[in-house]
Coordinates of C-alpha atoms in Angstrom, one line a residue:
Chain A
X1 CA 0.1 0.0 0.0
X2 CA 1.4 3.4 -1.0
X3 CA 2.5 5.8 1.8
X4 CA 0.4 8.7 0.8
X5 CA -3.0 6.7 0.5
X6 CA -5.9 8.9 1.5
X7 CA -8.0 7.2 4.3
X8 CA -11.8 6.7 3.7
X9 CA -13.5 9.1 6.0
X10 CA -16.7 7.6 7.2
X11 CA -20.2 9.2 7.3
X12 CA -22.2 7.2 9.6
X13 CA -26.0 6.8 9.6
X14 CA -28.8 6.3 12.1
X15 CA -30.0 2.9 13.3
X16 CA -33.8 2.7 13.0
X17 CA -36.0 -0.3 12.8
X18 CA -33.1 -2.6 12.0
X19 CA -32.0 -0.5 9.0
X20 CA -29.4 2.3 8.7
X21 CA -31.2 5.3 7.1
X22 CA -29.7 8.7 6.7
X23 CA -31.2 11.4 8.8
X24 CA -34.5 12.6 7.3
X25 CA -33.1 16.2 7.6
X26 CA -30.1 15.2 5.4
X27 CA -27.7 16.7 8.0
X28 CA -24.5 15.3 9.5
X29 CA -21.9 16.8 11.7
X30 CA -18.2 16.2 12.2
X31 CA -17.1 14.2 15.2
X32 CA -13.7 15.0 16.7
X33 CA -11.6 13.0 19.2
X34 CA -10.7 14.3 22.7
X35 CA -7.9 16.4 21.2
X36 CA -10.0 18.0 18.5
X37 CA -8.9 15.9 15.5
X38 CA -11.5 14.9 13.0
X39 CA -12.7 11.3 13.3
X40 CA -15.8 10.9 11.1
X41 CA -19.1 12.3 10.3
X42 CA -22.2 11.3 12.2
X43 CA -25.9 11.7 11.1
X44 CA -27.5 14.6 12.9
X45 CA -30.9 13.2 13.7
X46 CA -34.0 15.4 13.7
X47 CA -37.4 15.2 15.4
X48 CA -38.8 13.2 12.4
X49 CA -36.1 10.7 12.8
X50 CA -37.1 10.4 16.5
X51 CA -40.7 9.9 15.4
X52 CA -39.8 7.2 13.1
X53 CA -37.6 5.6 15.7
X54 CA -40.5 5.6 18.1
X55 CA -42.7 4.1 15.5
X56 CA -40.1 1.3 14.9
X57 CA -39.8 0.7 18.7
X58 CA -43.5 0.5 19.0
X59 CA -43.7 -2.1 16.2
X60 CA -41.0 -4.1 17.7
X61 CA -42.5 -4.1 21.2
X62 CA -45.1 -6.9 21.0
X63 CA -42.6 -9.4 19.7
X64 CA -39.8 -8.5 22.0
X65 CA -41.9 -8.2 25.2
X66 CA -43.7 -11.4 24.2
X67 CA -40.6 -13.4 23.8
X68 CA -39.8 -15.6 26.8
X69 CA -37.3 -14.3 29.3
X70 CA -35.0 -17.2 28.6
X71 CA -34.9 -16.3 24.9
X72 CA -34.3 -12.6 25.6
X73 CA -31.3 -13.7 27.7
X74 CA -30.0 -15.9 24.8
X75 CA -30.3 -13.0 22.3
X76 CA -28.7 -10.5 24.7
X77 CA -25.8 -12.9 25.5
X78 CA -25.2 -13.2 21.8
X79 CA -24.9 -9.4 21.6
X80 CA -22.1 -9.7 24.2
X81 CA -20.4 -12.3 22.1
X82 CA -20.4 -10.0 19.0
X83 CA -19.3 -7.1 21.2
X84 CA -16.3 -9.1 22.3
X85 CA -15.4 -9.9 18.8
X86 CA -15.2 -6.2 18.1
X87 CA -13.1 -5.5 21.2
X88 CA -10.1 -3.8 19.4
X89 CA -12.4 -1.5 17.4
X90 CA -14.3 -0.5 20.4
X91 CA -11.1 0.2 22.4
X92 CA -9.8 2.5 19.7
X93 CA -13.0 4.4 19.4
X94 CA -13.4 4.7 23.2
X95 CA -9.7 5.9 23.5
X96 CA -10.3 8.4 20.8
X97 CA -13.6 9.7 22.1
X98 CA -12.8 9.8 25.8
X99 CA -9.2 10.7 25.5
X100 CA -8.0 7.9 27.8
X101 CA -5.0 5.6 27.1
X102 CA -5.6 2.5 25.2
X103 CA -5.1 0.3 28.2
X104 CA -7.8 2.2 30.1
X105 CA -10.0 2.0 27.1
X106 CA -9.7 -1.7 26.9
X107 CA -10.6 -1.9 30.5
X108 CA -13.8 0.1 29.8
X109 CA -14.7 -2.1 26.8
X110 CA -14.3 -5.3 28.9
X111 CA -16.5 -3.8 31.6
X112 CA -19.0 -3.0 28.9
X113 CA -19.1 -6.5 27.6
X114 CA -19.3 -7.9 31.2
X115 CA -22.1 -5.5 31.9
X116 CA -24.0 -6.7 28.9
X117 CA -23.6 -10.3 30.1
X118 CA -24.6 -9.3 33.6
X119 CA -28.0 -7.9 32.4
X120 CA -28.5 -10.8 30.0
X121 CA -28.3 -13.1 32.9
X122 CA -31.0 -11.0 34.7
X123 CA -33.6 -11.4 32.1
X124 CA -35.1 -14.6 33.5
X125 CA -34.3 -13.9 37.1
X126 CA -35.8 -10.4 37.5
X127 CA -39.3 -11.6 37.9
X128 CA -38.4 -13.7 41.0
X129 CA -36.9 -10.6 42.7
X130 CA -39.2 -7.9 41.7
X131 CA -42.4 -10.2 41.6
X132 CA -44.0 -11.8 44.6
X133 CA -46.6 -14.2 45.7
X134 CA -48.6 -11.9 47.9
X135 CA -50.1 -13.1 51.2
X136 CA -53.8 -12.1 51.1
X137 CA -56.6 -12.7 53.6
X138 CA -58.9 -14.7 51.4
X139 CA -59.2 -17.9 49.4
X140 CA -57.0 -16.5 46.6
X141 CA -53.6 -16.7 45.2
X142 CA -52.3 -13.3 44.5
X143 CA -49.2 -12.8 42.3
X144 CA -47.4 -9.7 41.2
X145 CA -45.2 -10.0 38.2
X146 CA -43.0 -7.3 36.6
X147 CA -44.0 -6.4 33.0
X148 CA -42.1 -4.1 30.7
X149 CA -43.3 -0.4 30.5
X150 CA -43.1 -0.2 26.7
X151 CA -41.1 2.1 24.6
X152 CA -38.3 3.8 26.6
X153 CA -36.5 6.9 25.3
X154 CA -32.9 6.6 26.6
X155 CA -30.7 9.8 26.6
X156 CA -27.4 8.0 26.9
X157 CA -24.7 9.4 29.1
X158 CA -22.7 12.2 27.5
X159 CA -19.2 11.3 29.0
X160 CA -19.0 7.5 29.2
X161 CA -19.4 6.7 25.4
X162 CA -19.6 2.9 25.6
X163 CA -19.8 1.6 29.2
X164 CA -22.3 4.3 30.2
X165 CA -24.3 3.6 27.0
X166 CA -24.4 -0.1 27.6
X167 CA -25.3 0.3 31.3
X168 CA -28.3 2.5 30.2
X169 CA -29.5 0.4 27.2
X170 CA -29.0 -3.2 28.4
X171 CA -31.4 -3.0 31.5
X172 CA -34.1 -1.4 29.3
X173 CA -34.2 -4.2 26.8
X174 CA -33.5 -6.9 29.3
X175 CA -36.9 -6.6 30.9
X176 CA -38.7 -6.6 27.5
X177 CA -38.9 -2.9 26.7
X178 CA -37.9 -1.5 23.3
X179 CA -35.6 1.6 23.2
X180 CA -34.9 4.8 21.3
X181 CA -31.4 5.8 22.3
X182 CA -30.1 9.3 21.8
X183 CA -26.2 8.7 21.7
X184 CA -23.7 11.0 23.3
X185 CA -23.6 14.1 21.1
X186 CA -19.8 14.6 21.1
X187 CA -18.8 10.9 21.4
X188 CA -21.3 9.0 19.2
X189 CA -19.0 6.6 17.5
X190 CA -19.0 3.7 20.0
X191 CA -22.9 3.9 19.9
X192 CA -22.8 3.7 16.1
X193 CA -20.6 0.7 16.3
X194 CA -22.8 -0.8 19.0
X195 CA -25.8 -0.4 16.5
X196 CA -23.7 -2.4 13.9
X197 CA -23.2 -5.1 16.6
X198 CA -27.0 -5.2 17.3
X199 CA -27.7 -5.3 13.5
X200 CA -25.5 -8.4 13.1
X201 CA -26.7 -10.2 16.3
X202 CA -30.0 -11.8 16.9
X203 CA -31.8 -8.7 18.3
X204 CA -34.9 -8.1 16.2
X205 CA -35.0 -4.7 14.2
X206 CA -36.6 -1.9 16.2
X207 CA -35.9 -3.2 19.6
X208 CA -33.0 -0.9 19.9
X209 CA -32.9 2.3 17.8
X210 CA -29.9 4.6 17.9
X211 CA -30.1 8.2 17.0
X212 CA -27.0 10.5 16.8
X213 CA -27.2 14.3 16.9
X214 CA -27.8 17.0 19.4
X215 CA -29.5 15.8 22.6
X216 CA -31.0 19.1 23.3
X217 CA -32.7 19.1 19.9
X218 CA -34.1 15.5 19.9
X219 CA -34.9 15.1 23.7
X220 CA -37.8 17.5 23.9
X221 CA -39.7 15.7 21.1
X222 CA -39.2 12.3 22.7
X223 CA -40.2 13.6 26.2
X224 CA -43.5 15.0 24.8
X225 CA -44.2 12.1 22.4
X226 CA -47.5 10.4 23.5
X227 CA -46.4 7.0 22.3
X228 CA -43.2 6.9 24.5
X229 CA -43.9 5.3 27.9
X230 CA -40.7 6.1 29.8
X231 CA -37.7 8.5 29.7
X232 CA -34.2 8.0 31.0
X233 CA -32.7 11.4 31.6
X234 CA -29.2 10.2 32.2
X235 CA -27.6 12.1 29.3
X236 CA -29.9 15.1 29.4
X237 CA -28.2 18.5 29.6
X238 CA -28.6 19.9 33.1
X239 CA -30.4 23.1 32.0
X240 CA -33.0 21.0 30.2
X241 CA -33.9 18.4 32.8
X242 CA -36.7 20.2 34.6
X243 CA -38.4 21.0 31.3
X244 CA -38.1 17.5 30.0
X245 CA -39.6 16.2 33.2
X246 CA -42.5 18.7 32.9
X247 CA -43.4 17.6 29.4
X248 CA -42.9 14.0 30.2
X249 CA -45.5 14.4 32.8
X250 CA -48.0 15.5 30.2
X251 CA -48.4 11.9 29.1
X252 CA -47.5 10.4 32.5
X253 CA -44.2 8.8 31.5
X254 CA -41.9 6.9 33.8
X255 CA -38.9 9.2 34.3
X256 CA -35.5 8.0 35.5
X257 CA -33.5 10.8 37.0
X258 CA -29.7 10.6 36.6
X259 CA -27.6 9.9 39.7
X260 CA -25.0 12.5 40.4
X261 CA -21.6 11.3 39.1
X262 CA -22.4 7.7 38.5
X263 CA -19.3 5.4 38.5
X264 CA -20.1 2.9 35.7
X265 CA -17.2 0.7 36.6
X266 CA -18.8 -0.3 39.8
X267 CA -21.2 -3.4 39.6
X268 CA -24.7 -1.9 39.3
X269 CA -27.7 -2.6 41.4
X270 CA -31.2 -3.5 40.2
X271 CA -32.2 0.3 40.0
X272 CA -32.2 0.5 36.3
X273 CA -34.0 -2.8 35.8
X274 CA -36.6 -1.8 38.3
X275 CA -37.2 1.6 36.7
X276 CA -38.8 0.4 33.6
X277 CA -41.2 -2.4 34.7
X278 CA -44.8 -2.2 35.8
X279 CA -46.2 -4.6 38.4
X280 CA -49.2 -6.7 37.3
X281 CA -51.1 -8.3 40.0
X282 CA -53.3 -11.4 39.4
X283 CA -55.8 -12.7 41.8
X284 CA -56.8 -16.4 41.3
X285 CA -59.2 -18.4 43.3
X286 CA -57.8 -21.3 45.4
X287 CA -58.7 -24.9 45.1
X288 CA -61.9 -26.4 43.8
Chain B
X1 CA -77.3 -4.2 -25.1
X2 CA -79.5 -2.3 -22.6
X3 CA -79.7 1.4 -22.8
X4 CA -78.1 3.3 -20.0
X5 CA -80.5 4.4 -17.5
X6 CA -78.9 7.9 -16.9
X7 CA -77.4 10.6 -18.9
X8 CA -80.1 10.7 -21.6
X9 CA -78.4 13.7 -23.1
X10 CA -75.1 12.2 -24.0
X11 CA -73.2 14.1 -26.7
X12 CA -73.4 12.4 -30.0
X13 CA -69.9 10.8 -29.9
X14 CA -70.7 9.1 -26.5
X15 CA -74.3 8.2 -27.4
X16 CA -72.8 6.5 -30.5
X17 CA -70.3 4.6 -28.3
X18 CA -73.2 2.9 -26.3
X19 CA -75.2 2.0 -29.4
X20 CA -74.1 -1.7 -29.5
X21 CA -71.3 -4.1 -28.6
X22 CA -69.1 -3.3 -31.5
X23 CA -69.2 0.4 -31.2
X24 CA -68.6 0.2 -27.5
X25 CA -65.4 -1.9 -28.2
X26 CA -64.5 0.6 -30.9
X27 CA -64.9 3.5 -28.5
X28 CA -62.9 1.9 -25.7
X29 CA -60.1 0.7 -27.9
X30 CA -60.0 4.1 -29.5
X31 CA -59.3 5.8 -26.2
X32 CA -55.7 7.2 -26.2
X33 CA -53.2 4.9 -24.5
X34 CA -51.8 5.9 -21.1
X35 CA -48.2 7.0 -21.0
X36 CA -47.0 4.6 -18.2
X37 CA -43.8 6.4 -17.6
X38 CA -45.4 9.8 -17.7
X39 CA -48.3 9.1 -15.4
X40 CA -45.9 7.4 -12.9
X41 CA -43.5 10.2 -13.0
X42 CA -46.3 12.8 -12.6
X43 CA -47.8 10.9 -9.6
X44 CA -44.3 10.7 -8.0
X45 CA -43.8 14.5 -8.7
X46 CA -47.1 15.5 -7.1
X47 CA -46.3 13.2 -4.2
X48 CA -43.3 15.4 -3.3
X49 CA -45.5 18.5 -2.7
X50 CA -44.9 19.9 0.9
X51 CA -48.2 20.5 2.6
X52 CA -47.6 22.1 6.0
X53 CA -49.3 24.0 8.9
X54 CA -52.7 25.4 8.0
X55 CA -53.0 23.7 4.7
X56 CA -52.1 20.3 6.3
X57 CA -54.8 20.9 8.9
X58 CA -57.3 21.8 6.2
X59 CA -56.3 18.6 4.3
X60 CA -56.6 16.4 7.3
X61 CA -60.1 17.6 8.1
X62 CA -61.0 17.4 4.4
X63 CA -59.8 13.9 4.2
X64 CA -61.6 12.8 7.4
X65 CA -64.8 14.2 5.8
X66 CA -64.1 12.0 2.7
X67 CA -63.5 8.7 4.5
X68 CA -65.8 5.8 3.8
X69 CA -65.2 4.1 7.1
X70 CA -65.2 0.4 6.1
X71 CA -65.4 -3.0 7.7
X72 CA -65.7 -5.9 5.3
X73 CA -64.6 -8.9 7.3
X74 CA -66.0 -12.3 7.5
X75 CA -65.9 -11.8 11.3
X76 CA -68.0 -8.6 11.4
X77 CA -70.6 -8.7 14.0
X78 CA -73.5 -6.2 14.8
X79 CA -71.5 -4.9 17.7
X80 CA -68.5 -4.1 15.6
X81 CA -70.7 -2.3 13.1
X82 CA -72.3 -0.3 15.9
X83 CA -68.9 0.8 17.3
X84 CA -67.8 1.6 13.8
X85 CA -70.9 3.8 13.4
X86 CA -70.2 5.5 16.7
X87 CA -66.7 6.3 15.5
X88 CA -68.1 7.6 12.3
X89 CA -70.4 10.0 14.2
X90 CA -67.7 11.3 16.5
X91 CA -64.3 10.2 15.2
X92 CA -62.4 11.8 18.1
X93 CA -64.4 12.0 21.3
X94 CA -61.8 14.4 22.8
X95 CA -62.2 16.9 19.9
X96 CA -65.7 17.4 19.1
X97 CA -64.8 19.8 16.1
X98 CA -63.4 16.8 14.2
X99 CA -65.8 16.5 11.1
X100 CA -67.9 13.4 10.5
X101 CA -66.8 10.8 8.0
X102 CA -68.7 10.7 4.7
X103 CA -70.1 7.2 4.9
X104 CA -69.9 3.8 6.6
X105 CA -69.3 0.8 4.3
X106 CA -70.4 -2.6 5.3
X107 CA -71.8 -5.9 3.9
X108 CA -75.5 -6.0 2.9
X109 CA -76.6 -8.0 6.0
X110 CA -75.1 -5.2 8.3
X111 CA -76.8 -2.4 6.5
X112 CA -79.9 -2.5 8.8
X113 CA -77.7 -2.3 11.9
X114 CA -75.8 0.7 10.4
X115 CA -79.0 2.4 9.5
X116 CA -80.3 2.3 13.0
X117 CA -77.1 3.8 14.3
X118 CA -76.8 6.5 11.6
X119 CA -80.3 7.6 11.0
X120 CA -80.6 11.4 10.9
X121 CA -76.7 12.0 11.1
X122 CA -76.3 12.7 7.4
X123 CA -73.6 10.0 7.2
X124 CA -74.3 7.8 4.2
X125 CA -74.6 4.1 4.4
X126 CA -72.6 2.3 1.7
X127 CA -73.0 -1.4 1.1
X128 CA -71.0 -3.6 -1.1
X129 CA -73.1 -5.8 -3.3
X130 CA -73.0 -8.0 -6.4
X131 CA -71.2 -11.0 -5.0
X132 CA -68.3 -8.9 -3.5
X133 CA -65.3 -9.2 -3.7
X134 CA -65.0 -11.6 -6.6
X135 CA -68.1 -10.7 -8.5
X136 CA -68.4 -14.4 -9.6
X137 CA -72.2 -15.1 -9.6
X138 CA -75.2 -14.8 -11.9
X139 CA -76.7 -11.6 -12.7
X140 CA -79.8 -12.6 -10.9
X141 CA -78.0 -13.1 -7.6
X142 CA -76.2 -9.8 -8.1
X143 CA -79.4 -7.9 -8.7
X144 CA -81.0 -9.5 -5.6
X145 CA -78.0 -8.7 -3.5
X146 CA -78.2 -5.1 -4.6
X147 CA -82.0 -4.9 -4.0
X148 CA -81.6 -6.4 -0.5
X149 CA -78.9 -3.8 0.4
X150 CA -81.1 -1.0 -0.9
X151 CA -84.2 -2.2 0.8
X152 CA -82.2 -2.5 4.1
X153 CA -81.4 1.1 3.8
X154 CA -78.2 1.5 1.9
X155 CA -77.8 4.9 0.3
X156 CA -74.7 4.0 -1.7
X157 CA -74.0 0.7 -3.4
X158 CA -70.4 -0.4 -4.2
X159 CA -70.6 -3.0 -7.0
X160 CA -67.7 -5.0 -8.4
X161 CA -67.5 -5.5 -12.2
X162 CA -66.9 -8.9 -13.8
X163 CA -63.3 -8.7 -14.4
X164 CA -63.3 -12.1 -16.2
X165 CA -65.7 -10.7 -18.7
X166 CA -63.9 -7.4 -19.0
X167 CA -60.4 -9.0 -19.5
X168 CA -61.9 -11.4 -22.2
X169 CA -63.2 -8.3 -24.0
X170 CA -67.0 -8.9 -23.3
X171 CA -67.4 -5.2 -22.6
X172 CA -71.1 -5.4 -23.6
X173 CA -71.8 -7.9 -20.8
X174 CA -70.0 -5.7 -18.2
X175 CA -71.8 -2.6 -19.5
X176 CA -75.2 -4.3 -19.2
X177 CA -74.5 -5.5 -15.8
X178 CA -73.7 -2.0 -14.5
X179 CA -76.8 -0.6 -16.2
X180 CA -79.0 -3.2 -14.6
X181 CA -77.5 -2.9 -11.2
X182 CA -77.8 1.0 -11.5
X183 CA -81.5 0.4 -12.2
X184 CA -81.8 -1.8 -9.1
X185 CA -80.1 0.9 -7.1
X186 CA -83.0 3.3 -7.5
X187 CA -82.0 6.5 -5.7
X188 CA -78.9 5.0 -4.2
X189 CA -75.6 6.2 -5.6
X190 CA -73.7 3.6 -7.5
X191 CA -69.9 3.1 -7.0
X192 CA -68.3 0.8 -9.6
X193 CA -65.3 -1.1 -8.3
X194 CA -62.9 -1.7 -11.2
X195 CA -60.4 -3.8 -9.1
X196 CA -57.4 -2.2 -10.8
X197 CA -55.0 -4.7 -9.3
X198 CA -56.5 -7.3 -11.6
X199 CA -56.7 -5.1 -14.7
X200 CA -52.9 -5.4 -15.3
X201 CA -52.5 -2.2 -17.4
X202 CA -53.2 1.5 -17.1
X203 CA -54.9 1.2 -20.6
X204 CA -57.4 -1.2 -19.1
X205 CA -58.0 1.0 -16.2
X206 CA -58.8 3.9 -18.5
X207 CA -61.2 1.7 -20.5
X208 CA -62.9 0.3 -17.5
X209 CA -63.3 3.8 -16.1
X210 CA -65.0 5.0 -19.3
X211 CA -67.1 1.8 -19.5
X212 CA -68.3 2.5 -15.9
X213 CA -69.0 6.1 -16.6
X214 CA -70.9 5.4 -19.8
X215 CA -73.0 2.8 -18.0
X216 CA -74.0 5.3 -15.4
X217 CA -71.8 4.7 -12.3
X218 CA -71.8 7.7 -10.0
X219 CA -68.4 6.9 -8.7
X220 CA -65.6 4.9 -10.0
X221 CA -63.7 3.1 -7.3
X222 CA -60.2 1.5 -7.6
X223 CA -60.4 -1.7 -5.6
X224 CA -62.1 -4.0 -3.2
X225 CA -59.3 -3.9 -0.7
X226 CA -59.0 -7.7 -1.0
X227 CA -56.4 -7.7 -3.8
X228 CA -52.9 -6.3 -3.7
X229 CA -51.9 -3.8 -5.2
X230 CA -55.0 -1.8 -4.3
X231 CA -55.2 2.0 -4.8
X232 CA -52.0 3.4 -6.1
X233 CA -51.4 7.0 -7.0
X234 CA -50.9 6.6 -10.7
X235 CA -54.1 4.5 -10.9
X236 CA -56.1 7.0 -9.1
X237 CA -54.7 9.6 -11.4
X238 CA -55.8 7.8 -14.5
X239 CA -59.3 7.5 -13.1
X240 CA -59.3 11.2 -12.2
X241 CA -58.4 12.0 -15.9
X242 CA -61.3 9.9 -16.9
X243 CA -63.9 11.8 -14.7
X244 CA -62.2 15.1 -15.7
X245 CA -62.7 14.3 -19.5
X246 CA -66.1 13.1 -18.7
X247 CA -66.9 16.4 -17.3
X248 CA -65.4 18.2 -20.4
X249 CA -67.5 16.0 -22.7
X250 CA -70.8 16.0 -20.8
X251 CA -70.7 18.9 -18.3
X252 CA -71.4 16.4 -15.5
X253 CA -69.2 15.6 -12.5
X254 CA -68.7 12.0 -11.4
X255 CA -66.7 10.8 -8.4
X256 CA -63.5 8.8 -7.8
X257 CA -62.9 6.6 -4.7
X258 CA -59.5 5.1 -4.2
X259 CA -59.8 2.3 -1.6
X260 CA -57.4 0.0 0.0
X261 CA -53.7 0.5 0.8
X262 CA -54.2 4.1 1.9
X263 CA -53.1 3.9 5.6
X264 CA -51.2 7.1 6.3
X265 CA -52.1 10.7 6.3
X266 CA -49.2 11.3 4.0
X267 CA -50.7 9.0 1.4
X268 CA -54.1 10.7 1.8
X269 CA -52.6 14.2 1.3
X270 CA -50.7 13.0 -1.8
X271 CA -54.2 11.8 -3.2
X272 CA -55.7 15.1 -2.4
X273 CA -52.9 16.9 -4.2
X274 CA -53.6 14.7 -7.2
X275 CA -57.2 15.4 -7.1
X276 CA -56.6 19.1 -7.1
X277 CA -54.1 19.1 -9.9
X278 CA -55.6 16.4 -12.2
X279 CA -59.3 16.7 -11.8
X280 CA -59.7 20.2 -10.3
X281 CA -60.5 21.8 -7.0
X282 CA -64.3 21.1 -7.4
X283 CA -63.5 17.4 -6.8
X284 CA -62.1 18.2 -3.3
X285 CA -65.5 17.4 -1.9
X286 CA -67.0 14.3 -0.4
X287 CA -69.6 14.2 -3.1
X288 CA -67.0 13.7 -5.7
X289 CA -64.0 12.1 -3.8
X290 CA -63.8 9.4 -1.1
X291 CA -61.3 7.3 0.6
X292 CA -62.2 3.7 1.2
X293 CA -60.3 3.0 4.4
X294 CA -60.4 1.7 7.9
X295 CA -56.9 2.3 9.5
X296 CA -56.4 5.6 7.7
X297 CA -58.9 7.4 10.0
X298 CA -56.9 6.6 13.1
X299 CA -53.7 8.0 11.4
X300 CA -55.6 11.1 10.3
X301 CA -56.8 11.6 14.0
X302 CA -53.3 11.2 15.3
X303 CA -51.8 13.6 12.8
X304 CA -54.5 16.1 13.6
X305 CA -53.7 15.8 17.4
X306 CA -50.0 16.2 16.6
X307 CA -50.7 19.4 14.6
X308 CA -53.0 20.9 17.3
X309 CA -51.0 19.8 20.4
X310 CA -47.6 20.5 19.1
X311 CA -46.3 17.1 20.1
X312 CA -46.5 13.6 18.6
X313 CA -49.6 11.5 19.4
X314 CA -49.8 7.8 19.7
X315 CA -52.2 4.9 19.0
X316 CA -53.2 4.7 22.7
X317 CA -55.1 7.9 22.1
X318 CA -57.4 6.8 19.4
X319 CA -59.9 3.9 19.4
X320 CA -58.9 0.3 18.6
X321 CA -61.1 -1.0 15.8

């Protein structure tokens, strides 16, 4: 290969409904690494892309939430396998995006793969932890079981481009929700690669949809969208949070508020799994 | 060949066309061919028009007023028809200013139920008849089917043409059938379903359109909704050209009804643009243009809510049919 070969600069696209469309707006924006050098172009998603992503997530919801928990676990574990196969690419992207040394980046990628496996393991166990056989004073069995909330809009963490993203997305889909993810605005490339991983694993199209672009532009449309059932505010700009919560209240969305300075390297608790399930309680007469 | 029951004052060229079988064939085959590339390109071009804000709201309300809210399932029950009629009267209970739909379209045995629900509302009751959707039966059965629907209270009859006869070139037979059904309709309006998905070419669509117009159909309708492809934009456009040319020749305005496959507001607005540009603004009116649809209405209502509320709506906020 000649010395002065010109590298192929990539212009990435969105991930909606299992396909990779350009933004409806036709816009894209340059993505730089932590030192300001050009990396690639990413699609700049618009409100109509968000609308399309919600429609795709809604369409995928019956199939994904109806799949057995065991099956969801298998599918998510397969994602972790494909993630592992792209370890070097992810490490390079995380190092460039977050400005950390390659060694540290590899540690973050490994943690992200482990995180995905951790949540994949929870799919068929979460019901026994969050559900219950309720003691009732009458001749009835009473069960409570967790059911997925529906379509969840995830504003992915702005700083932790892969580990934070995985920590936010995996618990949403593990319980059977479908997700519309708005990737970190300045560090979107690991999210784009994650969408390529999802597309080549067994996750049905539409279960996870990834939008890149300006969070402050897309988030208000997702917060007010009547067909979005829950909102994860983790990556919401500080100044916008109150307003987003207010408009989410207009359609009674579940809202997950970000924890101050979350350390994603620590093993998580069940908080994120618990945030996007609804309890369904069934009463059933006892005996004959 | 029976004489057409309407339009006694056809201009000489058209009166000549319906004189006998041979002249009808000569007339239909003498119609100019449809430029397939041209009509598809024009349809695609009109589809790119951007309709926004106030015009979009107007278009949505106009489209709601043109919907023939349809249920044509083997599993239809009186209860389902009643709830459909309730929706026709008040499409969006949260917004009483939403216009009523133009008509409810059901099978003949459901007409009586629909009539009970819709009496005095001004909503028309359309019924399919004539061995819908295949049209494969004897004329006697088709006439009785029609008479039954009309007696039960249908104000509009959607008949299917005999595609087998049309495609084998027995135009006279198709013509006679339409004329007799029109006679059996009495005061009820007659919509003639061409089932364009089975006609194969645009030339055939144009011929079938003229045949139906000559025989006295008040509306020409694209499809039954049971065959794919159903209503496409170019096909609707060819039919709109036919009614426009009919108006030029006779001074009389006939209607067009695309049915089947129009599910989104965007599709509906594209059709309205085509109506405006191909036939003319006079056709933007439920008396001359209808949508045969069931799921379209919900999308129109969701879009209307989106326009008014400033945020996207969802299927949880409209009725499940």
